[in-house]
Amino acid sequence: MVIDFIADYYNNIEHYPVLSQVKPGYLRHLLPRSAPLAAEPIEEIIKDIETHIIPGITHWQHPAHFAYFPCTASTAGILGELLTAGLNVVGFSWVASPAATELEAIVMDWLGELLNLPKPFLFSGNGGGVIMGTTCEALLATLVAARDRKLAEIGEGEIGIGKLVVYCSDQTHCAFAKAAKIVGIKQGNVRVVPASKTTSFGLCPDELYQAVRSDRELGLVPMFLCATVGTTPTAAVDPLQPLCRVAREHDIWVHVDAAYAGAACVCPEFRHVIDGVEGADSFSLNAHKWFLTTLDCCCLWVKDPGALRRSLSTNPEYLRNQASDEGGVITRTGR
């Protein structure tokens, strides 16, 4: 019944208004004030979804939806989600479900090869990839790894972390500033370099160089650059090659946020958009934008998986297993 309901929804989606017409707080007046004590039949639940929930949805799959980014769920993507939910695989370590870990690694190398990513980003080249929920998670994970790597050089503590500086343009997604705040970077040390029409709203390497040099003169420590391929405001593309040269000169971790436009680079005629990615430390894109998967699916590749493991891994007894202890498998922890 649920599958039929979803099929009917897609069959009639063009008849709904793209933007939800409800007013704030509408749902509270339609649902009970507390959870029901007795179960309802599935027919009643589906009826409630149809009458109460569907009117409150902005229909991203509508053929006339043109806001933000394309939402490209497909039949294959939906069926994949159905399998995932049905199997309910718990994959917090290799031994918890070997197929989950190994399939993820294989598929990430497949996709990396389709994108023609440099070999060091692939498991087959001693790098590696991981599937996350969103780019926000990818930014947070790479910022933590870059922070810890730099603090190992300059010393930990409040003084050390207070010197760290991160860089982006004024076109960079707001998630970057939020992630920087979460990992402990002073908000005053988030350098937002203005982009302009003269650079097609891409981050100017000369402006970045000047910002980094000024910070070093102040005794600060440049740590991280977020370069974007397909910004949310303007779909701008930052010039990766010259930006990575500036970053390499000052030992700055470069993350390429290709959440929106990275998927296009599977097409050879668009691959030049990420030329220079070989100079970056990490690269991510959202498969739920253009790759026909449902939300959420962010693919992250790193050249140095050990940097993530050192920062984010723990080794409690209940997660230990022979395969992981012997170093023959990918180790991951999560709940």
PDB file of C-alpha atoms in Angstrom, residues 6-304:
ATOM      1  CA  ILE A   6       4.384   6.594  -3.606  1.00  0.00           C
ATOM      2  CA  ALA A   7       3.818   5.441  -7.194  1.00  0.00           C
ATOM      3  CA  ASP A   8       0.527   7.368  -7.342  1.00  0.00           C
ATOM      4  CA  TYR A   9       2.258  10.437  -5.887  1.00  0.00           C
ATOM      5  CA  TYR A  10       4.810  10.493  -8.703  1.00  0.00           C
ATOM      6  CA  ASN A  11       2.132   9.763 -11.257  1.00  0.00           C
ATOM      7  CA  ASN A  12       0.255  12.910 -10.222  1.00  0.00           C
ATOM      8  CA  ILE A  13       3.043  15.149  -8.932  1.00  0.00           C
ATOM      9  CA  GLU A  14       2.660  17.769 -11.663  1.00  0.00           C
ATOM     10  CA  HIS A  15      -0.877  18.520 -10.400  1.00  0.00           C
ATOM     11  CA  TYR A  16       0.408  19.807  -7.038  1.00  0.00           C
ATOM     12  CA  PRO A  17       1.564  23.391  -6.519  1.00  0.00           C
ATOM     13  CA  VAL A  18       5.378  23.381  -6.502  1.00  0.00           C
ATOM     14  CA  LEU A  19       5.586  25.530  -3.381  1.00  0.00           C
ATOM     15  CA  SER A  20       3.599  24.493  -0.341  1.00  0.00           C
ATOM     16  CA  GLN A  21       0.663  26.820   0.306  1.00  0.00           C
ATOM     17  CA  VAL A  22       0.285  26.170   4.047  1.00  0.00           C
ATOM     18  CA  LYS A  23       0.799  28.716   6.826  1.00  0.00           C
ATOM     19  CA  PRO A  24       3.323  28.312   9.667  1.00  0.00           C
ATOM     20  CA  GLY A  25       1.983  26.073  12.420  1.00  0.00           C
ATOM     21  CA  TYR A  26      -0.707  24.510  10.221  1.00  0.00           C
ATOM     22  CA  LEU A  27       0.097  20.927  11.215  1.00  0.00           C
ATOM     23  CA  ARG A  28      -0.306  21.404  14.961  1.00  0.00           C
ATOM     24  CA  HIS A  29      -3.997  22.112  14.423  1.00  0.00           C
ATOM     25  CA  LEU A  30      -4.487  18.930  12.387  1.00  0.00           C
ATOM     26  CA  LEU A  31      -2.777  16.332  14.568  1.00  0.00           C
ATOM     27  CA  PRO A  32      -3.559  15.167  18.118  1.00  0.00           C
ATOM     28  CA  ARG A  33      -1.864  17.007  20.973  1.00  0.00           C
ATOM     29  CA  SER A  34      -0.209  13.807  22.186  1.00  0.00           C
ATOM     30  CA  ALA A  35       0.795  10.468  20.726  1.00  0.00           C
ATOM     31  CA  PRO A  36      -2.122   8.064  20.238  1.00  0.00           C
ATOM     32  CA  LEU A  37      -2.408   5.235  22.774  1.00  0.00           C
ATOM     33  CA  ALA A  38      -3.804   2.769  20.242  1.00  0.00           C
ATOM     34  CA  ALA A  39      -2.411   1.894  16.843  1.00  0.00           C
ATOM     35  CA  GLU A  40      -4.237   3.046  13.722  1.00  0.00           C
ATOM     36  CA  PRO A  41      -4.711   0.931  10.598  1.00  0.00           C
ATOM     37  CA  ILE A  42      -2.341   1.670   7.724  1.00  0.00           C
ATOM     38  CA  GLU A  43      -5.291   2.940   5.652  1.00  0.00           C
ATOM     39  CA  GLU A  44      -5.871   5.746   8.155  1.00  0.00           C
ATOM     40  CA  ILE A  45      -2.173   6.619   8.295  1.00  0.00           C
ATOM     41  CA  ILE A  46      -1.934   6.889   4.512  1.00  0.00           C
ATOM     42  CA  LYS A  47      -5.081   8.995   4.481  1.00  0.00           C
ATOM     43  CA  ASP A  48      -3.493  11.352   7.047  1.00  0.00           C
ATOM     44  CA  ILE A  49      -0.364  11.611   4.917  1.00  0.00           C
ATOM     45  CA  GLU A  50      -2.448  12.462   1.878  1.00  0.00           C
ATOM     46  CA  THR A  51      -4.615  15.080   3.596  1.00  0.00           C
ATOM     47  CA  HIS A  52      -2.198  16.566   6.165  1.00  0.00           C
ATOM     48  CA  ILE A  53       1.380  15.973   4.996  1.00  0.00           C
ATOM     49  CA  ILE A  54       1.315  16.250   1.203  1.00  0.00           C
ATOM     50  CA  PRO A  55      -0.128  19.821   1.312  1.00  0.00           C
ATOM     51  CA  GLY A  56       2.794  20.808   3.551  1.00  0.00           C
ATOM     52  CA  ILE A  57       5.484  19.592   1.152  1.00  0.00           C
ATOM     53  CA  THR A  58       7.361  21.711  -1.346  1.00  0.00           C
ATOM     54  CA  HIS A  59       7.628  19.236  -4.201  1.00  0.00           C
ATOM     55  CA  TRP A  60      11.301  19.115  -5.184  1.00  0.00           C
ATOM     56  CA  GLN A  61      10.617  16.359  -7.693  1.00  0.00           C
ATOM     57  CA  HIS A  62       7.979  18.465  -9.457  1.00  0.00           C
ATOM     58  CA  PRO A  63       8.897  19.100 -13.120  1.00  0.00           C
ATOM     59  CA  ALA A  64       8.520  22.848 -12.492  1.00  0.00           C
ATOM     60  CA  HIS A  65      10.769  22.966  -9.404  1.00  0.00           C
ATOM     61  CA  PHE A  66      13.761  25.203 -10.188  1.00  0.00           C
ATOM     62  CA  ALA A  67      14.873  26.381  -6.731  1.00  0.00           C
ATOM     63  CA  TYR A  68      18.241  25.725  -5.068  1.00  0.00           C
ATOM     64  CA  PHE A  69      19.375  22.587  -6.883  1.00  0.00           C
ATOM     65  CA  PRO A  70      17.784  19.737  -8.838  1.00  0.00           C
ATOM     66  CA  CYS A  71      16.406  16.953  -6.678  1.00  0.00           C
ATOM     67  CA  THR A  72      16.975  13.911  -8.814  1.00  0.00           C
ATOM     68  CA  ALA A  73      15.558  10.899  -7.037  1.00  0.00           C
ATOM     69  CA  SER A  74      14.985   7.995  -9.406  1.00  0.00           C
ATOM     70  CA  THR A  75      13.183   4.686  -9.280  1.00  0.00           C
ATOM     71  CA  ALA A  76      16.556   2.987  -8.811  1.00  0.00           C
ATOM     72  CA  GLY A  77      17.418   5.365  -5.976  1.00  0.00           C
ATOM     73  CA  ILE A  78      14.113   4.754  -4.226  1.00  0.00           C
ATOM     74  CA  LEU A  79      14.477   0.994  -4.536  1.00  0.00           C
ATOM     75  CA  GLY A  80      18.012   1.270  -3.159  1.00  0.00           C
ATOM     76  CA  GLU A  81      16.658   3.115  -0.136  1.00  0.00           C
ATOM     77  CA  LEU A  82      14.017   0.399   0.261  1.00  0.00           C
ATOM     78  CA  LEU A  83      16.724  -2.276   0.305  1.00  0.00           C
ATOM     79  CA  THR A  84      18.792  -0.284   2.771  1.00  0.00           C
ATOM     80  CA  ALA A  85      15.856   0.135   5.142  1.00  0.00           C
ATOM     81  CA  GLY A  86      14.739  -3.455   4.724  1.00  0.00           C
ATOM     82  CA  LEU A  87      18.154  -5.001   5.354  1.00  0.00           C
ATOM     83  CA  ASN A  88      18.880  -2.476   8.149  1.00  0.00           C
ATOM     84  CA  VAL A  89      22.600  -3.124   7.889  1.00  0.00           C
ATOM     85  CA  VAL A  90      24.662  -1.851  10.827  1.00  0.00           C
ATOM     86  CA  GLY A  91      28.041  -0.891   9.420  1.00  0.00           C
ATOM     87  CA  PHE A  92      30.006   0.777  12.191  1.00  0.00           C
ATOM     88  CA  SER A  93      32.930  -1.602  11.709  1.00  0.00           C
ATOM     89  CA  TRP A  94      34.066  -4.148   9.142  1.00  0.00           C
ATOM     90  CA  VAL A  95      33.085  -7.150  11.227  1.00  0.00           C
ATOM     91  CA  ALA A  96      29.637  -5.674  11.961  1.00  0.00           C
ATOM     92  CA  SER A  97      28.840  -6.053   8.271  1.00  0.00           C
ATOM     93  CA  PRO A  98      31.778  -6.779   5.945  1.00  0.00           C
ATOM     94  CA  ALA A  99      29.783  -6.324   2.736  1.00  0.00           C
ATOM     95  CA  ALA A 100      28.776  -2.771   3.701  1.00  0.00           C
ATOM     96  CA  THR A 101      32.352  -1.610   4.253  1.00  0.00           C
ATOM     97  CA  GLU A 102      33.774  -3.374   1.229  1.00  0.00           C
ATOM     98  CA  LEU A 103      30.992  -2.363  -1.166  1.00  0.00           C
ATOM     99  CA  GLU A 104      31.367   1.259  -0.083  1.00  0.00           C
ATOM    100  CA  ALA A 105      35.106   1.193  -0.800  1.00  0.00           C
ATOM    101  CA  ILE A 106      34.625  -0.429  -4.208  1.00  0.00           C
ATOM    102  CA  VAL A 107      31.874   1.979  -5.278  1.00  0.00           C
ATOM    103  CA  MET A 108      33.871   5.004  -4.114  1.00  0.00           C
ATOM    104  CA  ASP A 109      36.789   3.881  -6.297  1.00  0.00           C
ATOM    105  CA  TRP A 110      34.395   3.303  -9.209  1.00  0.00           C
ATOM    106  CA  LEU A 111      33.006   6.799  -8.867  1.00  0.00           C
ATOM    107  CA  GLY A 112      36.454   8.320  -8.366  1.00  0.00           C
ATOM    108  CA  GLU A 113      37.598   6.715 -11.608  1.00  0.00           C
ATOM    109  CA  LEU A 114      34.516   8.029 -13.425  1.00  0.00           C
ATOM    110  CA  LEU A 115      35.471  11.516 -12.231  1.00  0.00           C
ATOM    111  CA  ASN A 116      39.070  10.876 -13.282  1.00  0.00           C
ATOM    112  CA  LEU A 117      40.239  11.796  -9.785  1.00  0.00           C
ATOM    113  CA  PRO A 118      44.000  11.476  -9.289  1.00  0.00           C
ATOM    114  CA  LYS A 119      45.098   8.043  -8.098  1.00  0.00           C
ATOM    115  CA  PRO A 120      46.102   9.278  -4.584  1.00  0.00           C
ATOM    116  CA  PHE A 121      42.402   9.899  -3.821  1.00  0.00           C
ATOM    117  CA  LEU A 122      41.457   6.259  -4.434  1.00  0.00           C
ATOM    118  CA  PHE A 123      41.798   3.209  -2.214  1.00  0.00           C
ATOM    119  CA  SER A 124      43.788   1.678  -5.045  1.00  0.00           C
ATOM    120  CA  GLY A 125      46.231   4.576  -4.641  1.00  0.00           C
ATOM    121  CA  ASN A 126      46.434   4.567  -0.815  1.00  0.00           C
ATOM    122  CA  GLY A 127      43.795   7.275  -0.463  1.00  0.00           C
ATOM    123  CA  GLY A 128      40.140   6.510   0.028  1.00  0.00           C
ATOM    124  CA  GLY A 129      36.550   7.602   0.089  1.00  0.00           C
ATOM    125  CA  VAL A 130      33.577   7.436   2.392  1.00  0.00           C
ATOM    126  CA  ILE A 131      29.861   8.039   1.940  1.00  0.00           C
ATOM    127  CA  MET A 132      28.445  10.639   4.309  1.00  0.00           C
ATOM    128  CA  GLY A 133      25.059  12.280   4.653  1.00  0.00           C
ATOM    129  CA  THR A 134      25.813  15.825   3.540  1.00  0.00           C
ATOM    130  CA  THR A 135      28.621  18.199   2.617  1.00  0.00           C
ATOM    131  CA  CYS A 136      28.288  19.692   6.104  1.00  0.00           C
ATOM    132  CA  GLU A 137      29.604  16.385   7.484  1.00  0.00           C
ATOM    133  CA  ALA A 138      32.430  16.287   4.933  1.00  0.00           C
ATOM    134  CA  LEU A 139      33.499  19.817   5.843  1.00  0.00           C
ATOM    135  CA  LEU A 140      33.404  19.036   9.538  1.00  0.00           C
ATOM    136  CA  ALA A 141      35.421  15.822   9.193  1.00  0.00           C
ATOM    137  CA  THR A 142      38.133  17.398   7.055  1.00  0.00           C
ATOM    138  CA  LEU A 143      38.342  20.491   9.259  1.00  0.00           C
ATOM    139  CA  VAL A 144      38.897  18.286  12.318  1.00  0.00           C
ATOM    140  CA  ALA A 145      41.644  16.351  10.518  1.00  0.00           C
ATOM    141  CA  ALA A 146      43.330  19.538   9.303  1.00  0.00           C
ATOM    142  CA  ARG A 147      43.041  21.164  12.740  1.00  0.00           C
ATOM    143  CA  ASP A 148      44.643  18.238  14.524  1.00  0.00           C
ATOM    144  CA  ARG A 149      47.400  17.943  11.955  1.00  0.00           C
ATOM    145  CA  LYS A 150      48.296  21.600  12.379  1.00  0.00           C
ATOM    146  CA  LEU A 151      48.025  21.532  16.183  1.00  0.00           C
ATOM    147  CA  ALA A 152      50.445  18.601  16.218  1.00  0.00           C
ATOM    148  CA  GLU A 153      52.937  20.985  14.627  1.00  0.00           C
ATOM    149  CA  ILE A 154      52.373  24.166  16.632  1.00  0.00           C
ATOM    150  CA  GLY A 155      51.132  22.775  19.953  1.00  0.00           C
ATOM    151  CA  GLU A 156      47.671  22.181  21.317  1.00  0.00           C
ATOM    152  CA  GLY A 157      45.733  24.221  23.816  1.00  0.00           C
ATOM    153  CA  GLU A 158      43.772  27.451  23.689  1.00  0.00           C
ATOM    154  CA  ILE A 159      46.709  29.481  22.417  1.00  0.00           C
ATOM    155  CA  GLY A 160      47.418  27.063  19.583  1.00  0.00           C
ATOM    156  CA  ILE A 161      43.866  26.745  18.315  1.00  0.00           C
ATOM    157  CA  GLY A 162      43.380  30.490  18.682  1.00  0.00           C
ATOM    158  CA  LYS A 163      46.027  31.052  15.998  1.00  0.00           C
ATOM    159  CA  LEU A 164      44.418  28.868  13.347  1.00  0.00           C
ATOM    160  CA  VAL A 165      42.888  30.617  10.336  1.00  0.00           C
ATOM    161  CA  VAL A 166      40.611  29.204   7.638  1.00  0.00           C
ATOM    162  CA  TYR A 167      39.765  30.703   4.253  1.00  0.00           C
ATOM    163  CA  CYS A 168      36.838  30.828   1.848  1.00  0.00           C
ATOM    164  CA  SER A 169      35.138  33.265  -0.503  1.00  0.00           C
ATOM    165  CA  ASP A 170      31.957  35.192   0.110  1.00  0.00           C
ATOM    166  CA  GLN A 171      30.278  32.727  -2.273  1.00  0.00           C
ATOM    167  CA  THR A 172      31.178  29.690  -0.115  1.00  0.00           C
ATOM    168  CA  HIS A 173      28.264  27.863   1.480  1.00  0.00           C
ATOM    169  CA  CYS A 174      27.424  29.023   4.996  1.00  0.00           C
ATOM    170  CA  ALA A 175      27.976  25.469   6.246  1.00  0.00           C
ATOM    171  CA  PHE A 176      31.714  26.115   6.138  1.00  0.00           C
ATOM    172  CA  ALA A 177      31.627  28.915   8.714  1.00  0.00           C
ATOM    173  CA  LYS A 178      29.353  26.794  10.886  1.00  0.00           C
ATOM    174  CA  ALA A 179      31.704  23.798  10.695  1.00  0.00           C
ATOM    175  CA  ALA A 180      34.676  26.018  11.542  1.00  0.00           C
ATOM    176  CA  LYS A 181      32.849  27.244  14.627  1.00  0.00           C
ATOM    177  CA  ILE A 182      32.079  23.674  15.715  1.00  0.00           C
ATOM    178  CA  VAL A 183      35.751  22.634  15.524  1.00  0.00           C
ATOM    179  CA  GLY A 184      36.796  25.617  17.638  1.00  0.00           C
ATOM    180  CA  ILE A 185      38.069  28.150  15.101  1.00  0.00           C
ATOM    181  CA  LYS A 186      37.550  31.731  16.268  1.00  0.00           C
ATOM    182  CA  GLN A 187      34.906  33.426  14.161  1.00  0.00           C
ATOM    183  CA  GLY A 188      37.346  36.292  13.685  1.00  0.00           C
ATOM    184  CA  ASN A 189      39.753  33.819  12.105  1.00  0.00           C
ATOM    185  CA  VAL A 190      37.377  32.774   9.336  1.00  0.00           C
ATOM    186  CA  ARG A 191      38.692  34.803   6.400  1.00  0.00           C
ATOM    187  CA  VAL A 192      35.974  35.513   3.862  1.00  0.00           C
ATOM    188  CA  VAL A 193      37.664  36.764   0.695  1.00  0.00           C
ATOM    189  CA  PRO A 194      35.326  38.861  -1.491  1.00  0.00           C
ATOM    190  CA  ALA A 195      34.696  37.515  -4.983  1.00  0.00           C
ATOM    191  CA  SER A 196      33.725  39.774  -7.852  1.00  0.00           C
ATOM    192  CA  LYS A 197      32.293  39.803 -11.335  1.00  0.00           C
ATOM    193  CA  THR A 198      35.795  40.202 -12.794  1.00  0.00           C
ATOM    194  CA  THR A 199      36.632  36.643 -11.660  1.00  0.00           C
ATOM    195  CA  SER A 200      33.142  35.290 -12.483  1.00  0.00           C
ATOM    196  CA  PHE A 201      32.624  35.186  -8.704  1.00  0.00           C
ATOM    197  CA  GLY A 202      35.396  32.645  -8.263  1.00  0.00           C
ATOM    198  CA  LEU A 203      37.928  33.040  -5.442  1.00  0.00           C
ATOM    199  CA  CYS A 204      40.869  35.120  -6.693  1.00  0.00           C
ATOM    200  CA  PRO A 205      44.263  33.445  -5.964  1.00  0.00           C
ATOM    201  CA  ASP A 206      45.999  36.812  -5.587  1.00  0.00           C
ATOM    202  CA  GLU A 207      43.450  37.920  -2.998  1.00  0.00           C
ATOM    203  CA  LEU A 208      43.933  34.644  -1.134  1.00  0.00           C
ATOM    204  CA  TYR A 209      47.716  35.078  -1.212  1.00  0.00           C
ATOM    205  CA  GLN A 210      47.431  38.572   0.266  1.00  0.00           C
ATOM    206  CA  ALA A 211      45.108  37.364   3.021  1.00  0.00           C
ATOM    207  CA  VAL A 212      47.430  34.491   3.936  1.00  0.00           C
ATOM    208  CA  ARG A 213      50.502  36.719   3.939  1.00  0.00           C
ATOM    209  CA  SER A 214      48.792  39.281   6.180  1.00  0.00           C
ATOM    210  CA  ASP A 215      47.808  36.575   8.645  1.00  0.00           C
ATOM    211  CA  ARG A 216      51.310  35.143   8.792  1.00  0.00           C
ATOM    212  CA  GLU A 217      52.704  38.619   9.485  1.00  0.00           C
ATOM    213  CA  LEU A 218      50.311  38.815  12.448  1.00  0.00           C
ATOM    214  CA  GLY A 219      51.686  35.542  13.815  1.00  0.00           C
ATOM    215  CA  LEU A 220      48.592  33.564  12.855  1.00  0.00           C
ATOM    216  CA  VAL A 221      48.661  30.086  11.321  1.00  0.00           C
ATOM    217  CA  PRO A 222      46.850  29.481   8.017  1.00  0.00           C
ATOM    218  CA  MET A 223      45.245  26.051   8.195  1.00  0.00           C
ATOM    219  CA  PHE A 224      42.414  25.327   5.737  1.00  0.00           C
ATOM    220  CA  LEU A 225      40.998  26.523   2.434  1.00  0.00           C
ATOM    221  CA  CYS A 226      37.528  25.622   1.193  1.00  0.00           C
ATOM    222  CA  ALA A 227      37.409  25.931  -2.605  1.00  0.00           C
ATOM    223  CA  THR A 228      34.054  25.500  -4.293  1.00  0.00           C
ATOM    224  CA  VAL A 229      33.018  23.982  -7.612  1.00  0.00           C
ATOM    225  CA  GLY A 230      29.491  25.277  -8.130  1.00  0.00           C
ATOM    226  CA  THR A 231      28.618  27.803  -5.432  1.00  0.00           C
ATOM    227  CA  THR A 232      25.047  28.026  -4.176  1.00  0.00           C
ATOM    228  CA  PRO A 233      24.507  31.751  -4.947  1.00  0.00           C
ATOM    229  CA  THR A 234      26.003  31.866  -8.454  1.00  0.00           C
ATOM    230  CA  ALA A 235      27.253  28.362  -9.443  1.00  0.00           C
ATOM    231  CA  ALA A 236      30.731  29.904  -9.564  1.00  0.00           C
ATOM    232  CA  VAL A 237      33.830  27.719  -9.865  1.00  0.00           C
ATOM    233  CA  ASP A 238      36.978  28.557  -7.914  1.00  0.00           C
ATOM    234  CA  PRO A 239      40.240  28.144  -9.917  1.00  0.00           C
ATOM    235  CA  LEU A 240      41.706  25.090  -8.213  1.00  0.00           C
ATOM    236  CA  GLN A 241      45.166  25.020  -9.740  1.00  0.00           C
ATOM    237  CA  PRO A 242      46.417  28.470  -8.668  1.00  0.00           C
ATOM    238  CA  LEU A 243      44.589  28.268  -5.334  1.00  0.00           C
ATOM    239  CA  CYS A 244      46.280  24.959  -4.537  1.00  0.00           C
ATOM    240  CA  ARG A 245      49.665  26.476  -5.404  1.00  0.00           C
ATOM    241  CA  VAL A 246      49.122  29.241  -2.850  1.00  0.00           C
ATOM    242  CA  ALA A 247      47.942  26.712  -0.270  1.00  0.00           C
ATOM    243  CA  ARG A 248      50.886  24.359  -0.861  1.00  0.00           C
ATOM    244  CA  GLU A 249      53.347  27.209  -0.302  1.00  0.00           C
ATOM    245  CA  HIS A 250      51.870  27.752   3.167  1.00  0.00           C
ATOM    246  CA  ASP A 251      51.010  24.145   4.079  1.00  0.00           C
ATOM    247  CA  ILE A 252      47.240  24.751   4.009  1.00  0.00           C
ATOM    248  CA  TRP A 253      44.784  21.848   3.751  1.00  0.00           C
ATOM    249  CA  VAL A 254      42.618  22.340   0.635  1.00  0.00           C
ATOM    250  CA  HIS A 255      39.140  20.880   0.536  1.00  0.00           C
ATOM    251  CA  VAL A 256      37.252  21.058  -2.755  1.00  0.00           C
ATOM    252  CA  ASP A 257      33.516  21.370  -2.134  1.00  0.00           C
ATOM    253  CA  ALA A 258      32.023  20.193  -5.423  1.00  0.00           C
ATOM    254  CA  ALA A 259      28.642  19.427  -3.869  1.00  0.00           C
ATOM    255  CA  TYR A 260      26.652  20.975  -6.703  1.00  0.00           C
ATOM    256  CA  ALA A 261      28.713  20.826  -9.899  1.00  0.00           C
ATOM    257  CA  GLY A 262      31.150  17.985  -9.235  1.00  0.00           C
ATOM    258  CA  ALA A 263      28.828  15.364 -10.693  1.00  0.00           C
ATOM    259  CA  ALA A 264      29.056  17.030 -14.102  1.00  0.00           C
ATOM    260  CA  CYS A 265      32.746  16.125 -14.225  1.00  0.00           C
ATOM    261  CA  VAL A 266      31.950  12.527 -15.140  1.00  0.00           C
ATOM    262  CA  CYS A 267      31.403  14.033 -18.594  1.00  0.00           C
ATOM    263  CA  PRO A 268      34.814  14.423 -20.294  1.00  0.00           C
ATOM    264  CA  GLU A 269      33.814  17.788 -21.744  1.00  0.00           C
ATOM    265  CA  PHE A 270      33.329  19.173 -18.208  1.00  0.00           C
ATOM    266  CA  ARG A 271      36.251  17.461 -16.444  1.00  0.00           C
ATOM    267  CA  HIS A 272      38.414  20.585 -16.881  1.00  0.00           C
ATOM    268  CA  VAL A 273      36.262  22.267 -14.216  1.00  0.00           C
ATOM    269  CA  ILE A 274      38.214  20.402 -11.530  1.00  0.00           C
ATOM    270  CA  ASP A 275      41.640  20.645 -13.169  1.00  0.00           C
ATOM    271  CA  GLY A 276      44.090  21.218 -10.348  1.00  0.00           C
ATOM    272  CA  VAL A 277      42.301  18.899  -7.922  1.00  0.00           C
ATOM    273  CA  GLU A 278      45.547  16.922  -7.756  1.00  0.00           C
ATOM    274  CA  GLY A 279      46.851  19.690  -5.490  1.00  0.00           C
ATOM    275  CA  ALA A 280      43.962  19.345  -3.004  1.00  0.00           C
ATOM    276  CA  ASP A 281      43.817  17.200   0.120  1.00  0.00           C
ATOM    277  CA  SER A 282      40.134  16.274  -0.032  1.00  0.00           C
ATOM    278  CA  PHE A 283      37.237  16.400  -2.480  1.00  0.00           C
ATOM    279  CA  SER A 284      33.501  15.919  -2.024  1.00  0.00           C
ATOM    280  CA  LEU A 285      30.333  15.990  -4.081  1.00  0.00           C
ATOM    281  CA  ASN A 286      26.664  15.351  -3.392  1.00  0.00           C
ATOM    282  CA  ALA A 287      25.346  12.352  -5.285  1.00  0.00           C
ATOM    283  CA  HIS A 288      21.819  13.540  -4.459  1.00  0.00           C
ATOM    284  CA  LYS A 289      22.428  16.386  -6.912  1.00  0.00           C
ATOM    285  CA  TRP A 290      22.412  14.965 -10.466  1.00  0.00           C
ATOM    286  CA  PHE A 291      23.375  11.335  -9.702  1.00  0.00           C
ATOM    287  CA  LEU A 292      19.779  10.120  -9.282  1.00  0.00           C
ATOM    288  CA  THR A 293      20.166   9.117  -5.647  1.00  0.00           C
ATOM    289  CA  THR A 294      17.812  10.235  -2.903  1.00  0.00           C
ATOM    290  CA  LEU A 295      18.830  12.625  -0.127  1.00  0.00           C
ATOM    291  CA  ASP A 296      21.273  12.249   1.696  1.00  0.00           C
ATOM    292  CA  CYS A 297      24.406  11.034  -0.073  1.00  0.00           C
ATOM    293  CA  CYS A 298      27.690  12.942   0.036  1.00  0.00           C
ATOM    294  CA  CYS A 299      30.834  11.288  -1.329  1.00  0.00           C
ATOM    295  CA  LEU A 300      34.130  12.355   0.285  1.00  0.00           C
ATOM    296  CA  TRP A 301      37.618  11.387  -0.918  1.00  0.00           C
ATOM    297  CA  VAL A 302      40.848  12.110   0.952  1.00  0.00           C
ATOM    298  CA  LYS A 303      44.481  11.593   0.047  1.00  0.00           C
ATOM    299  CA  ASP A 304      45.397  10.741   3.617  1.00  0.00           C
TER     300      ASP A 304
END
